[in-house]
XYZ file of N, CA and C in Angstrom:
552
model
N -27.574 5.615 25.646
C -27.317 6.263 24.242
C -26.287 6.674 23.487
N -25.714 6.100 22.543
C -24.440 5.853 22.070
C -24.125 7.825 21.767
N -22.875 8.070 22.050
C -23.141 9.216 21.583
C -22.662 9.537 19.741
N -23.509 10.894 19.379
C -22.358 10.695 17.725
C -21.313 11.068 18.080
N -20.674 10.685 16.978
C -19.382 10.958 16.647
C -19.126 12.053 15.899
N -18.453 12.659 15.918
C -17.846 13.852 15.195
C -17.750 13.471 13.554
N -17.775 14.074 12.598
C -17.052 13.756 11.038
C -15.318 13.254 11.905
N -14.870 13.969 12.093
C -13.166 13.717 12.470
C -13.507 12.185 13.225
N -13.954 12.222 14.163
C -13.706 10.854 15.307
C -14.203 9.706 14.120
N -15.507 10.551 13.175
C -15.838 8.620 12.454
C -14.880 8.647 11.476
N -13.777 9.325 10.895
C -13.162 9.316 9.748
C -11.482 8.651 10.925
N -11.292 8.830 11.756
C -10.506 8.542 12.351
C -10.685 7.045 12.735
N -11.922 6.584 13.619
C -12.666 5.176 13.605
C -12.481 4.630 12.319
N -12.993 5.181 10.745
C -12.670 4.011 9.438
C -11.307 3.960 9.556
N -10.059 4.816 9.507
C -9.082 4.212 9.592
C -8.085 3.332 10.272
N -9.120 3.069 10.908
C -8.165 1.925 11.899
C -9.062 1.174 11.768
N -10.412 1.275 11.341
C -11.219 -0.062 10.540
C -9.765 -0.572 9.415
N -9.960 0.220 8.645
C -9.172 -0.152 7.099
C -7.483 -0.425 7.725
N -6.764 0.148 8.683
C -5.226 -0.089 8.910
C -5.308 -1.424 9.845
N -6.689 -2.226 10.544
C -6.794 -3.377 10.871
C -7.087 -4.683 10.053
N -8.117 -3.863 8.678
C -7.802 -4.863 7.852
C -6.646 -4.851 6.909
N -5.922 -4.012 6.514
C -4.729 -4.164 5.833
C -3.879 -5.105 6.510
N -3.340 -5.233 7.812
C -3.267 -6.068 8.687
C -3.475 -7.205 8.750
N -4.865 -7.754 8.871
C -5.069 -8.954 8.595
C -4.735 -9.595 7.251
N -5.092 -8.097 5.889
C -5.044 -8.682 4.768
C -2.940 -9.602 4.566
N -2.572 -9.095 5.060
C -1.236 -8.640 5.020
C -0.926 -10.426 4.897
N -1.228 -10.367 6.749
C -1.271 -11.911 7.387
C -1.735 -13.290 6.213
N -2.809 -12.891 5.854
C -3.030 -13.728 4.513
C -2.015 -13.928 3.587
N -1.982 -12.906 3.098
C -0.843 -12.886 1.700
C -0.269 -13.895 2.431
N 0.797 -13.776 3.646
C 2.225 -14.199 3.682
C 1.899 -15.946 4.068
N 0.747 -15.737 4.755
C 0.090 -17.401 4.961
C 0.017 -17.939 3.389
N -0.875 -17.249 2.593
C -0.828 -18.643 1.417
C 0.117 -17.990 0.549
N 1.109 -17.156 0.669
C 2.441 -17.626 -0.087
C 3.775 -18.511 0.227
N 3.737 -17.621 1.616
C 4.627 -18.254 2.402
C 5.392 -19.771 3.005
N 3.967 -19.803 3.306
C 3.400 -20.572 4.493
C 2.063 -21.413 4.188
N 1.609 -21.752 2.838
C 0.703 -22.492 1.958
C 1.142 -23.759 2.511
N 1.963 -24.736 2.802
C 2.160 -26.155 3.209
C 1.612 -26.122 4.413
N 1.232 -27.565 4.854
C 0.992 -28.036 6.392
C 2.120 -27.582 7.323
N 1.717 -27.349 8.524
C 3.245 -26.942 9.426
C 3.644 -28.376 9.830
N 3.677 -29.132 9.230
C 4.390 -30.747 9.764
C 5.568 -30.436 8.252
N 5.105 -30.310 7.554
C 5.550 -30.308 6.307
C 6.786 -28.741 6.188
N 6.201 -27.415 6.945
C 7.139 -26.492 7.122
C 8.346 -26.785 7.898
N 7.753 -27.579 8.764
C 9.350 -27.994 9.985
C 10.133 -28.840 9.455
N 9.355 -29.401 8.615
C 10.482 -31.023 7.714
C 11.169 -29.526 7.359
N 10.823 -29.232 6.418
C 11.807 -28.155 5.545
C 12.585 -27.222 6.441
N 12.077 -26.584 6.939
C 13.611 -25.616 8.327
C 14.478 -26.832 8.625
N 14.001 -27.623 9.157
C 14.897 -29.048 10.209
C 16.323 -29.355 9.271
N 15.581 -29.124 7.997
C 16.697 -30.345 6.667
C 17.179 -29.065 6.205
N 16.712 -27.425 6.339
C 17.450 -26.940 5.424
C 19.101 -26.513 5.759
N 19.510 -26.164 4.831
C 21.303 -26.205 4.596
C 21.767 -25.206 4.497
N 23.279 -24.755 3.528
C 23.524 -23.965 2.731
C 22.873 -23.951 1.685
N 23.414 -25.634 1.063
C 22.758 -25.888 -0.220
C 21.337 -25.294 -0.950
N 20.485 -24.830 0.217
C 19.067 -24.886 0.139
C 19.500 -24.177 -0.922
N 20.382 -22.570 -0.671
C 19.827 -21.652 -1.697
C 20.858 -21.187 -2.971
N 21.597 -22.554 -3.299
C 22.430 -22.578 -4.636
C 21.685 -23.083 -5.210
N 20.576 -24.851 -3.855
C 19.137 -25.179 -4.940
C 18.742 -23.682 -5.601
N 17.638 -23.378 -4.772
C 17.466 -22.872 -4.891
C 17.249 -21.590 -6.104
N 18.975 -21.112 -6.273
C 19.152 -20.213 -7.752
C 18.906 -20.986 -8.405
N 19.084 -22.853 -8.648
C 19.228 -22.949 -9.437
C 17.499 -23.218 -10.879
N 16.972 -23.314 -9.379
C 15.463 -23.470 -10.145
C 14.808 -21.856 -9.927
N 15.222 -21.343 -9.299
C 15.139 -19.721 -9.754
C 14.447 -19.257 -11.079
N 13.078 -18.715 -11.193
C 13.043 -18.234 -12.794
C 13.463 -16.467 -12.811
N 14.593 -16.190 -13.308
C 15.459 -14.914 -13.395
C 14.555 -14.166 -14.793
N 14.383 -14.659 -15.898
C 13.828 -14.263 -16.934
C 12.450 -13.782 -17.123
N 12.770 -12.420 -17.266
C 11.082 -11.477 -17.533
C 10.328 -12.327 -17.884
N 9.034 -12.841 -18.202
C 8.060 -13.008 -18.850
C 8.142 -14.808 -18.914
N 9.021 -15.484 -18.990
C 9.348 -16.597 -18.986
C 8.018 -17.208 -18.412
N 8.107 -17.710 -17.021
C 6.416 -18.479 -16.863
C 5.066 -17.667 -17.006
N 5.263 -16.222 -17.490
C 4.038 -16.072 -17.942
C 3.701 -16.480 -19.169
N 4.490 -16.565 -20.234
C 3.971 -17.254 -21.342
C 3.812 -18.836 -20.822
N 4.303 -19.260 -20.166
C 4.524 -20.723 -20.251
C 2.763 -20.866 -19.491
N 2.612 -19.710 -18.375
C 0.884 -19.624 -18.108
C -0.458 -19.868 -19.412
N 0.173 -18.572 -20.423
C -0.306 -18.446 -21.183
C -0.545 -19.593 -22.539
N 0.178 -20.656 -22.907
C 0.722 -21.234 -23.832
C 0.183 -22.433 -22.750
N -0.343 -22.873 -21.809
C -1.231 -23.600 -21.170
C -2.078 -23.628 -20.410
N -2.632 -22.533 -20.506
C -3.629 -21.614 -20.368
C -5.678 -22.661 -20.336
N -4.923 -24.034 -21.157
C -6.392 -24.557 -20.921
C -6.427 -25.315 -19.522
N -4.907 -25.254 -18.784
C -4.862 -26.038 -18.345
C -5.355 -25.652 -17.285
N -5.947 -25.669 -16.081
C -6.299 -25.250 -14.602
C -5.604 -24.167 -13.756
N -4.955 -24.882 -13.259
C -3.334 -25.008 -12.479
C -3.322 -23.668 -13.290
N -2.423 -23.799 -14.300
C -2.000 -22.296 -15.002
C -3.343 -21.256 -15.148
N -3.900 -20.931 -15.335
C -5.317 -19.993 -15.417
C -5.301 -19.307 -13.575
N -5.183 -20.592 -13.127
C -5.232 -20.060 -11.573
C -4.105 -19.175 -11.375
N -2.414 -19.960 -11.192
C -1.651 -19.311 -11.085
C -1.562 -18.109 -11.674
N -1.743 -18.035 -12.747
C -1.974 -16.237 -13.777
C -2.765 -15.386 -12.978
N -3.860 -15.154 -12.608
C -4.941 -14.720 -12.608
C -4.854 -14.796 -10.336
N -4.668 -15.624 -10.071
C -4.233 -15.711 -8.927
C -3.200 -15.021 -8.632
N -2.179 -14.586 -9.283
C -0.888 -14.167 -9.063
C -1.648 -12.547 -9.059
N -2.008 -12.383 -9.802
C -2.682 -10.608 -9.832
C -3.726 -10.658 -8.989
N -4.876 -11.105 -8.968
C -5.968 -11.077 -7.410
C -5.331 -10.580 -6.526
N -4.466 -11.410 -5.623
C -4.149 -11.377 -4.837
C -3.045 -10.269 -4.180
N -2.749 -9.552 -5.240
C -2.532 -8.153 -4.549
C -3.403 -6.682 -4.898
N -4.580 -7.576 -5.665
C -5.575 -6.262 -6.202
C -5.943 -5.368 -4.373
N -5.950 -5.709 -3.375
C -6.162 -5.396 -1.918
C -5.057 -4.409 -1.274
N -3.805 -4.509 -1.742
C -2.840 -4.525 -1.269
C -2.605 -3.245 -1.878
N -2.937 -2.963 -3.267
C -3.128 -1.345 -4.444
C -4.545 -0.303 -3.837
N -5.024 -1.277 -3.161
C -6.512 -0.589 -3.232
C -6.088 -0.045 -2.001
N -5.949 -1.004 -0.419
C -6.447 -0.348 0.663
C -4.622 0.351 1.441
N -3.400 0.154 0.711
C -2.326 1.092 1.170
C -2.382 2.009 1.089
N -2.720 3.142 0.174
C -3.010 4.470 0.040
C -4.346 5.638 1.515
N -5.366 4.292 1.639
C -6.241 4.809 2.479
C -5.231 4.297 4.371
N -4.743 3.436 4.102
C -3.573 3.482 5.748
C -2.208 3.787 5.435
N -1.458 4.941 4.501
C -0.935 5.283 4.456
C -0.410 6.389 3.739
N -0.829 7.917 3.570
C -1.339 9.056 2.858
C -0.274 8.821 2.045
N 1.110 9.002 2.874
C 2.196 9.107 0.871
C 1.580 8.514 -0.621
N 1.397 6.709 0.725
C 0.815 5.505 -0.481
C -0.383 6.297 -1.511
N -0.973 7.704 -1.278
C -1.757 7.888 -2.114
C -0.987 8.463 -3.734
N -0.153 8.320 -3.888
C 1.013 8.576 -5.230
C 0.949 7.384 -5.772
N 1.033 7.226 -6.658
C 1.308 6.212 -7.876
C 2.440 5.016 -7.599
N 3.669 6.384 -7.710
C 5.129 6.105 -7.334
C 5.155 5.245 -5.641
N 5.203 5.799 -5.103
C 5.230 5.487 -3.660
C 4.421 3.761 -3.254
N 3.096 3.752 -3.761
C 2.339 2.760 -3.601
C 3.084 1.544 -4.454
N 3.475 1.830 -5.661
C 4.377 0.989 -6.531
C 5.301 0.493 -5.865
N 6.207 1.209 -5.192
C 7.704 0.936 -4.622
C 7.501 -0.108 -3.121
N 6.032 0.226 -2.749
C 6.187 -0.450 -1.697
C 5.310 -2.132 -1.830
N 4.888 -2.280 -3.013
C 4.559 -3.389 -3.831
C 5.447 -3.479 -4.004
N 6.746 -3.510 -4.890
C 7.644 -4.176 -5.299
C 8.467 -4.747 -3.529
N 8.775 -4.279 -3.033
C 9.505 -4.011 -1.992
C 9.214 -5.062 -0.639
N 7.221 -5.330 -0.892
C 6.557 -6.567 -0.270
C 6.965 -7.453 -1.056
N 6.701 -7.493 -2.122
C 6.840 -8.654 -3.087
C 7.924 -9.079 -3.292
N 9.280 -8.330 -2.907
C 10.446 -8.699 -3.701
C 10.687 -9.616 -2.025
N 10.815 -9.189 -1.372
C 10.723 -9.921 0.066
C 10.565 -11.170 0.090
N 9.088 -11.369 -0.586
C 8.357 -12.926 -0.005
C 9.289 -13.023 -1.085
N 9.472 -13.185 -2.113
C 10.450 -14.138 -3.334
C 12.092 -14.301 -2.768
N 12.863 -13.221 -2.283
C 13.617 -13.669 -1.547
C 13.994 -15.105 -0.579
N 12.680 -14.162 0.187
C 12.497 -15.140 1.308
C 12.339 -16.867 1.157
N 11.712 -16.984 -0.194
C 11.659 -18.134 -0.975
C 13.152 -18.908 -1.660
N 13.783 -17.920 -1.747
C 14.550 -18.052 -2.366
C 15.492 -19.230 -1.431
N 15.642 -18.187 -0.338
C 16.866 -18.483 0.563
C 16.222 -19.555 1.842
N 15.046 -19.730 1.417
C 14.099 -20.197 2.544
C 13.986 -22.386 2.580
N 13.848 -21.918 0.803
C 13.012 -22.841 0.998
C 11.364 -23.034 1.006
N 11.170 -22.265 1.275
C 9.652 -22.407 1.626
C 8.723 -22.129 0.349
N 9.116 -22.508 -1.049
C 8.421 -21.684 -2.144
C 10.054 -21.260 -3.587
N 9.243 -21.173 -4.428
C 10.337 -21.152 -6.100
C 10.727 -18.986 -6.036
N 11.741 -18.786 -6.296
C 11.945 -17.309 -6.668
C 11.730 -17.412 -8.455
N 10.689 -16.166 -8.545
C 10.446 -16.310 -9.658
C 10.247 -15.151 -10.371
N 10.727 -13.972 -10.855
C 10.662 -12.849 -11.256
C 8.929 -11.897 -11.778
N 8.114 -13.555 -12.277
C 6.816 -13.242 -13.061
C 5.836 -12.905 -11.311
N 6.533 -13.752 -10.385
C 5.482 -13.067 -9.776
C 5.977 -11.805 -9.158
N 6.585 -11.397 -9.612
C 6.895 -9.992 -8.898
C 5.824 -9.198 -9.858
N 5.906 -9.364 -11.357
C 5.627 -8.848 -12.680
C 3.739 -8.160 -11.769
N 3.461 -9.929 -12.057
C 2.199 -10.448 -11.501
C 1.499 -9.687 -10.309
N 2.330 -10.057 -9.029
C 1.767 -9.689 -8.347
C 1.724 -7.403 -8.184
N 3.180 -7.186 -8.598
C 2.492 -5.896 -8.548
C 1.673 -5.349 -9.990
N 1.648 -6.245 -10.832
C 0.536 -5.471 -11.499
C -1.244 -5.583 -11.339
N -0.785 -6.543 -10.038
C -2.299 -6.493 -9.634
C -2.351 -5.247 -8.743
N -1.630 -5.340 -7.437
C -1.500 -3.655 -6.483
C -1.702 -2.473 -7.773
N -1.077 -2.489 -8.942
C -1.790 -1.593 -9.943
C -3.096 -1.872 -10.183
N -3.605 -2.543 -10.147
C -5.445 -2.696 -10.470
C -5.473 -1.925 -9.203
N -5.346 -2.508 -7.604
C -6.234 -2.016 -6.955
C -5.703 -0.403 -7.142
N -5.060 -0.046 -6.801
C -4.070 1.407 -7.280
C -5.912 1.934 -8.304
N -6.061 1.061 -9.471
C -6.838 2.160 -10.359
C -8.361 2.037 -9.618
N -8.869 0.844 -8.980
C -9.722 1.168 -8.418
C -9.849 2.110 -6.996
N -9.129 2.177 -5.981
C -8.915 3.224 -5.739
C -9.145 4.588 -6.082
N -8.004 5.136 -6.930
C -8.420 6.924 -7.730
C -10.414 6.491 -8.815
N -10.603 5.337 -8.465
C -12.183 5.507 -9.032
C -13.254 5.403 -7.975
N -12.804 4.750 -6.827
C -13.238 5.100 -5.524
C -13.557 6.792 -5.027
N -12.200 7.179 -4.836
C -11.838 8.321 -4.547
C -12.461 9.359 -5.378
N -12.186 9.039 -6.341
C -13.308 10.109 -7.334
C -14.667 10.401 -7.094
N -15.325 8.841 -7.121
C -16.543 8.961 -7.268
C -16.753 9.804 -5.641
N -15.951 9.713 -4.663
C -16.650 10.037 -2.840
C -16.455 11.332 -3.539
N -15.366 12.296 -4.110
C -14.903 13.235 -3.800
C -16.881 14.226 -4.785
N -16.888 13.373 -5.430
C -18.119 13.756 -6.582
C -19.468 13.836 -5.617
N -19.584 13.116 -4.364
C -20.736 13.162 -4.499
C -20.445 14.205 -2.883
N -18.910 14.387 -2.503
C -18.925 15.148 -1.440
C -18.645 16.245 -1.870
N -19.045 16.771 -3.395
C -19.067 17.798 -3.929
C -20.120 18.395 -3.780
N -20.991 17.363 -4.168
C -23.013 17.268 -4.414
C -23.482 18.060 -3.361
N -22.486 17.234 -2.089
C -23.314 16.810 -0.868
C -23.177 18.471 -0.293
N -21.666 19.718 -0.627
C -21.581 20.385 0.136
C -22.632 21.961 -0.642
N -22.479 21.180 -2.629
C -23.714 22.509 -2.854
C -24.743 21.750 -2.378
N -25.459 21.199 -2.402
C -26.651 20.723 -1.235
C -27.360 21.188 -0.368
N -26.302 21.135 0.812
C -26.122 22.018 1.845
C -26.176 23.843 1.515
N -25.527 23.532 0.776
C -25.836 25.285 0.702
C -26.789 25.810 -0.255
N -27.311 24.935 -0.850
C -28.592 25.479 -1.584
C -29.673 25.487 0.103
N -29.845 24.271 1.106
C -30.614 24.507 1.342
C -30.155 24.844 3.328
N -29.078 25.189 3.113
C -28.509 25.893 3.954
C -28.216 25.085 5.159
N -28.450 23.794 5.401
C -28.379 22.678 6.331
C -26.646 22.090 6.496
N -25.477 23.109 5.731
C -24.247 22.803 6.644
C -24.547 23.910 7.516
N -24.598 25.102 7.411
C -23.986 25.703 8.606
C -24.865 25.498 10.073
N -26.219 25.279 9.189
C -27.094 25.142 10.510
C -26.247 23.812 11.309
N -26.328 22.241 10.592
C -25.291 21.038 11.664
C -24.320 21.659 12.218
N -23.529 23.147 11.613
C -22.231 23.071 12.043
C -22.078 23.902 13.407
N -23.698 24.548 13.303
C -23.920 25.608 14.649
C -24.540 24.276 15.910
N -25.272 23.100 15.534
C -26.011 22.504 16.497
C -25.057 21.345 16.361
């Protein structure tokens, strides 16, 4: 028969699962954004890489905020534009939602946002220098917006959880089950 976990043991187990989930999520994001091409194509890009790639990347990079976003909106009737706009937001919603569970300090909005900016900027700079994609400041804006949406969802979930816990504690107090369970 399985031993029943204490509340603290169950909490620690859940944190381990969330950390593993967050790691898998980060690996999927890196695969989708950086290593999106077939492996043969990535090898060919890496094999032909030279210093000029950085200059070419700088020429094709978008450093003008909202330039690409405006283009996506202007051509919203084209499926690719809609997918890019919405996809760039949605792919980072889990980041903003999961990070505060993985790292308590990220429960602060600004800490979560700073981590999102650093992660996204790292991806964009890698794309700039590697030719495995193109640097676009609008990707940073959209990805961070997605992280903010995820963080707002985290706040909603936590508010609901705290409310349920308060109700349960009040119920336990009224029935006396809280004290009895502590004794057992």
